[in-house]
Amino acid sequence: QVQLVESGGGSVQAGGSLILSCVASGYILNSGCTGWFRQAPGKERDWVATIRRDGRTNYGDSVKGRFTASQDNAKNTLYLQMNSLKPEDTAMYYCVADSIDCYSNFHYWGQGTQVTVSS
């Protein structure tokens, strides 16, 4: 059974930083693309970042330059370093794994971790 378990969410003031972690079990993250999505209340789910097997990363325009996605294959863990946080970054953040196009239709999802940014 595949499980992705996020942690590290919380409340922070604008301009602050947070690091999210996602530990995988039952699936080797380096087997395919991994990434992060987020969803704010009343809004559509928003793609945040993708890490490809070769280590290349891609980011959504709203987080580019502020967020950094990384992966520790020895620990089978995914990370999202979030800097210069803004109130509009407030959302539930989900780690994802296993997608053919590395942008959508990810097969595995975590349960989410809440990030709240106050102004």
C-alpha atoms as a PDB file:
ATOM      1  CA  GLN A   1       0.000   0.000   0.000  1.00  0.00           C
ATOM      2  CA  VAL A   2       1.394   3.367  -1.040  1.00  0.00           C
ATOM      3  CA  GLN A   3       1.348   6.177   1.494  1.00  0.00           C
ATOM      4  CA  LEU A   4       2.573   9.755   1.212  1.00  0.00           C
ATOM      5  CA  VAL A   5       2.620  11.590   4.526  1.00  0.00           C
ATOM      6  CA  GLU A   6       3.198  15.341   4.615  1.00  0.00           C
ATOM      7  CA  SER A   7       4.355  17.381   7.586  1.00  0.00           C
ATOM      8  CA  GLY A   8       5.751  20.819   8.320  1.00  0.00           C
ATOM      9  CA  GLY A   9       2.717  22.955   7.706  1.00  0.00           C
ATOM     10  CA  GLY A  10       1.707  25.684  10.101  1.00  0.00           C
ATOM     11  CA  SER A  11       1.062  29.368  10.544  1.00  0.00           C
ATOM     12  CA  VAL A  12       3.605  32.004   9.601  1.00  0.00           C
ATOM     13  CA  GLN A  13       3.671  35.727   8.974  1.00  0.00           C
ATOM     14  CA  ALA A  14       4.120  37.146   5.511  1.00  0.00           C
ATOM     15  CA  GLY A  15       7.750  37.124   4.492  1.00  0.00           C
ATOM     16  CA  GLY A  16       8.483  34.054   6.569  1.00  0.00           C
ATOM     17  CA  SER A  17       9.569  30.569   5.553  1.00  0.00           C
ATOM     18  CA  LEU A  18       8.409  26.988   5.996  1.00  0.00           C
ATOM     19  CA  ILE A  19       9.740  23.607   4.915  1.00  0.00           C
ATOM     20  CA  LEU A  20       7.263  20.880   4.054  1.00  0.00           C
ATOM     21  CA  SER A  21       8.289  17.227   4.075  1.00  0.00           C
ATOM     22  CA  CYS A  22       6.646  14.202   2.501  1.00  0.00           C
ATOM     23  CA  VAL A  23       7.713  10.695   3.450  1.00  0.00           C
ATOM     24  CA  ALA A  24       6.768   7.926   1.045  1.00  0.00           C
ATOM     25  CA  SER A  25       6.207   4.266   1.808  1.00  0.00           C
ATOM     26  CA  GLY A  26       5.282   1.470  -0.568  1.00  0.00           C
ATOM     27  CA  TYR A  27       6.598   3.438  -3.542  1.00  0.00           C
ATOM     28  CA  ILE A  28      10.079   4.553  -4.542  1.00  0.00           C
ATOM     29  CA  LEU A  29       9.875   8.273  -5.289  1.00  0.00           C
ATOM     30  CA  ASN A  30      12.722   8.114  -7.790  1.00  0.00           C
ATOM     31  CA  SER A  31      10.649   5.726  -9.916  1.00  0.00           C
ATOM     32  CA  GLY A  32       8.939   8.660 -11.567  1.00  0.00           C
ATOM     33  CA  CYS A  33       7.977  12.303 -11.298  1.00  0.00           C
ATOM     34  CA  THR A  34       7.003  13.773  -7.959  1.00  0.00           C
ATOM     35  CA  GLY A  35       5.715  17.151  -6.952  1.00  0.00           C
ATOM     36  CA  TRP A  36       3.459  19.423  -4.966  1.00  0.00           C
ATOM     37  CA  PHE A  37      -0.027  20.839  -5.423  1.00  0.00           C
ATOM     38  CA  ARG A  38      -2.046  23.193  -3.256  1.00  0.00           C
ATOM     39  CA  GLN A  39      -5.678  24.115  -2.839  1.00  0.00           C
ATOM     40  CA  ALA A  40      -7.123  27.140  -1.101  1.00  0.00           C
ATOM     41  CA  PRO A  41     -10.716  27.160   0.166  1.00  0.00           C
ATOM     42  CA  GLY A  42     -13.144  27.831  -2.659  1.00  0.00           C
ATOM     43  CA  LYS A  43     -10.425  27.671  -5.317  1.00  0.00           C
ATOM     44  CA  GLU A  44      -9.280  25.089  -7.803  1.00  0.00           C
ATOM     45  CA  ARG A  45      -6.308  22.885  -7.114  1.00  0.00           C
ATOM     46  CA  ASP A  46      -3.110  24.594  -8.185  1.00  0.00           C
ATOM     47  CA  TRP A  47       0.074  22.896  -9.441  1.00  0.00           C
ATOM     48  CA  VAL A  48       3.097  24.120  -7.470  1.00  0.00           C
ATOM     49  CA  ALA A  49       6.164  22.128  -8.532  1.00  0.00           C
ATOM     50  CA  THR A  50       7.427  18.982 -10.229  1.00  0.00           C
ATOM     51  CA  ILE A  51      10.675  17.059  -9.781  1.00  0.00           C
ATOM     52  CA  ARG A  52      11.650  14.797 -12.666  1.00  0.00           C
ATOM     53  CA  ARG A  53      13.716  11.614 -12.372  1.00  0.00           C
ATOM     54  CA  ASP A  54      16.783  13.429 -13.697  1.00  0.00           C
ATOM     55  CA  GLY A  55      16.442  16.025 -10.955  1.00  0.00           C
ATOM     56  CA  ARG A  56      15.085  18.825 -13.116  1.00  0.00           C
ATOM     57  CA  THR A  57      12.424  20.928 -11.436  1.00  0.00           C
ATOM     58  CA  ASN A  58       9.571  23.026 -12.778  1.00  0.00           C
ATOM     59  CA  TYR A  59       7.494  25.558 -10.874  1.00  0.00           C
ATOM     60  CA  GLY A  60       4.224  27.355 -11.209  1.00  0.00           C
ATOM     61  CA  ASP A  61       4.544  31.046 -12.024  1.00  0.00           C
ATOM     62  CA  SER A  62       3.106  32.121  -8.681  1.00  0.00           C
ATOM     63  CA  VAL A  63       5.881  30.401  -6.687  1.00  0.00           C
ATOM     64  CA  LYS A  64       8.850  30.586  -9.048  1.00  0.00           C
ATOM     65  CA  GLY A  65      11.871  32.126  -7.348  1.00  0.00           C
ATOM     66  CA  ARG A  66      10.389  31.665  -3.868  1.00  0.00           C
ATOM     67  CA  PHE A  67       9.792  27.910  -3.541  1.00  0.00           C
ATOM     68  CA  THR A  68      12.301  25.109  -4.016  1.00  0.00           C
ATOM     69  CA  ALA A  69      11.330  21.462  -4.397  1.00  0.00           C
ATOM     70  CA  SER A  70      13.872  18.757  -3.635  1.00  0.00           C
ATOM     71  CA  GLN A  71      14.074  15.057  -2.976  1.00  0.00           C
ATOM     72  CA  ASP A  72      16.259  12.817  -0.822  1.00  0.00           C
ATOM     73  CA  ASN A  73      16.158   9.415  -2.493  1.00  0.00           C
ATOM     74  CA  ALA A  74      18.022   7.732   0.368  1.00  0.00           C
ATOM     75  CA  LYS A  75      15.244   8.807   2.728  1.00  0.00           C
ATOM     76  CA  ASN A  76      12.503   8.453   0.105  1.00  0.00           C
ATOM     77  CA  THR A  77      11.374  11.909   1.121  1.00  0.00           C
ATOM     78  CA  LEU A  78      10.206  14.946  -0.799  1.00  0.00           C
ATOM     79  CA  TYR A  79      10.657  18.536   0.411  1.00  0.00           C
ATOM     80  CA  LEU A  80       9.256  21.956  -0.406  1.00  0.00           C
ATOM     81  CA  GLN A  81      11.217  24.934   0.877  1.00  0.00           C
ATOM     82  CA  MET A  82       8.934  27.972   0.880  1.00  0.00           C
ATOM     83  CA  ASN A  83      10.457  31.426   1.294  1.00  0.00           C
ATOM     84  CA  SER A  84       9.037  34.943   1.140  1.00  0.00           C
ATOM     85  CA  LEU A  85       5.601  33.580   1.905  1.00  0.00           C
ATOM     86  CA  LYS A  86       2.571  35.661   1.005  1.00  0.00           C
ATOM     87  CA  PRO A  87      -1.017  35.521   2.319  1.00  0.00           C
ATOM     88  CA  GLU A  88      -2.083  34.176  -1.090  1.00  0.00           C
ATOM     89  CA  ASP A  89       0.106  31.109  -0.429  1.00  0.00           C
ATOM     90  CA  THR A  90      -2.383  30.038   2.240  1.00  0.00           C
ATOM     91  CA  ALA A  91      -3.684  26.610   1.218  1.00  0.00           C
ATOM     92  CA  MET A  92      -3.632  22.890   1.884  1.00  0.00           C
ATOM     93  CA  TYR A  93      -0.444  21.503   0.351  1.00  0.00           C
ATOM     94  CA  TYR A  94      -0.291  18.002  -1.103  1.00  0.00           C
ATOM     95  CA  CYS A  95       2.699  15.960  -2.206  1.00  0.00           C
ATOM     96  CA  VAL A  96       2.187  13.756  -5.249  1.00  0.00           C
ATOM     97  CA  ALA A  97       3.976  10.991  -7.091  1.00  0.00           C
ATOM     98  CA  ASP A  98       3.834   8.955 -10.303  1.00  0.00           C
ATOM     99  CA  SER A  99       2.632  10.796 -13.375  1.00  0.00           C
ATOM    100  CA  ILE A 100       3.225  10.210 -17.078  1.00  0.00           C
ATOM    101  CA  ASP A 101       3.343  13.872 -18.050  1.00  0.00           C
ATOM    102  CA  CYS A 102       4.854  15.098 -14.764  1.00  0.00           C
ATOM    103  CA  TYR A 103       2.317  17.901 -14.570  1.00  0.00           C
ATOM    104  CA  SER A 104      -1.090  16.357 -14.010  1.00  0.00           C
ATOM    105  CA  ASN A 105      -2.807  13.037 -13.321  1.00  0.00           C
ATOM    106  CA  PHE A 106      -0.526  12.047 -10.487  1.00  0.00           C
ATOM    107  CA  HIS A 107      -1.419   8.595  -9.225  1.00  0.00           C
ATOM    108  CA  TYR A 108      -0.514   8.990  -5.560  1.00  0.00           C
ATOM    109  CA  TRP A 109      -1.504  11.831  -3.217  1.00  0.00           C
ATOM    110  CA  GLY A 110      -0.751  12.634   0.391  1.00  0.00           C
ATOM    111  CA  GLN A 111      -3.411  13.702   2.861  1.00  0.00           C
ATOM    112  CA  GLY A 112      -2.246  17.308   2.869  1.00  0.00           C
ATOM    113  CA  THR A 113      -0.738  19.755   5.317  1.00  0.00           C
ATOM    114  CA  GLN A 114      -2.169  23.213   5.987  1.00  0.00           C
ATOM    115  CA  VAL A 115      -0.123  26.354   5.447  1.00  0.00           C
ATOM    116  CA  THR A 116      -1.530  29.659   6.687  1.00  0.00           C
ATOM    117  CA  VAL A 117       0.218  32.951   5.982  1.00  0.00           C
ATOM    118  CA  SER A 118      -0.968  36.059   7.810  1.00  0.00           C
ATOM    119  CA  SER A 119      -0.355  39.616   6.704  1.00  0.00           C
END
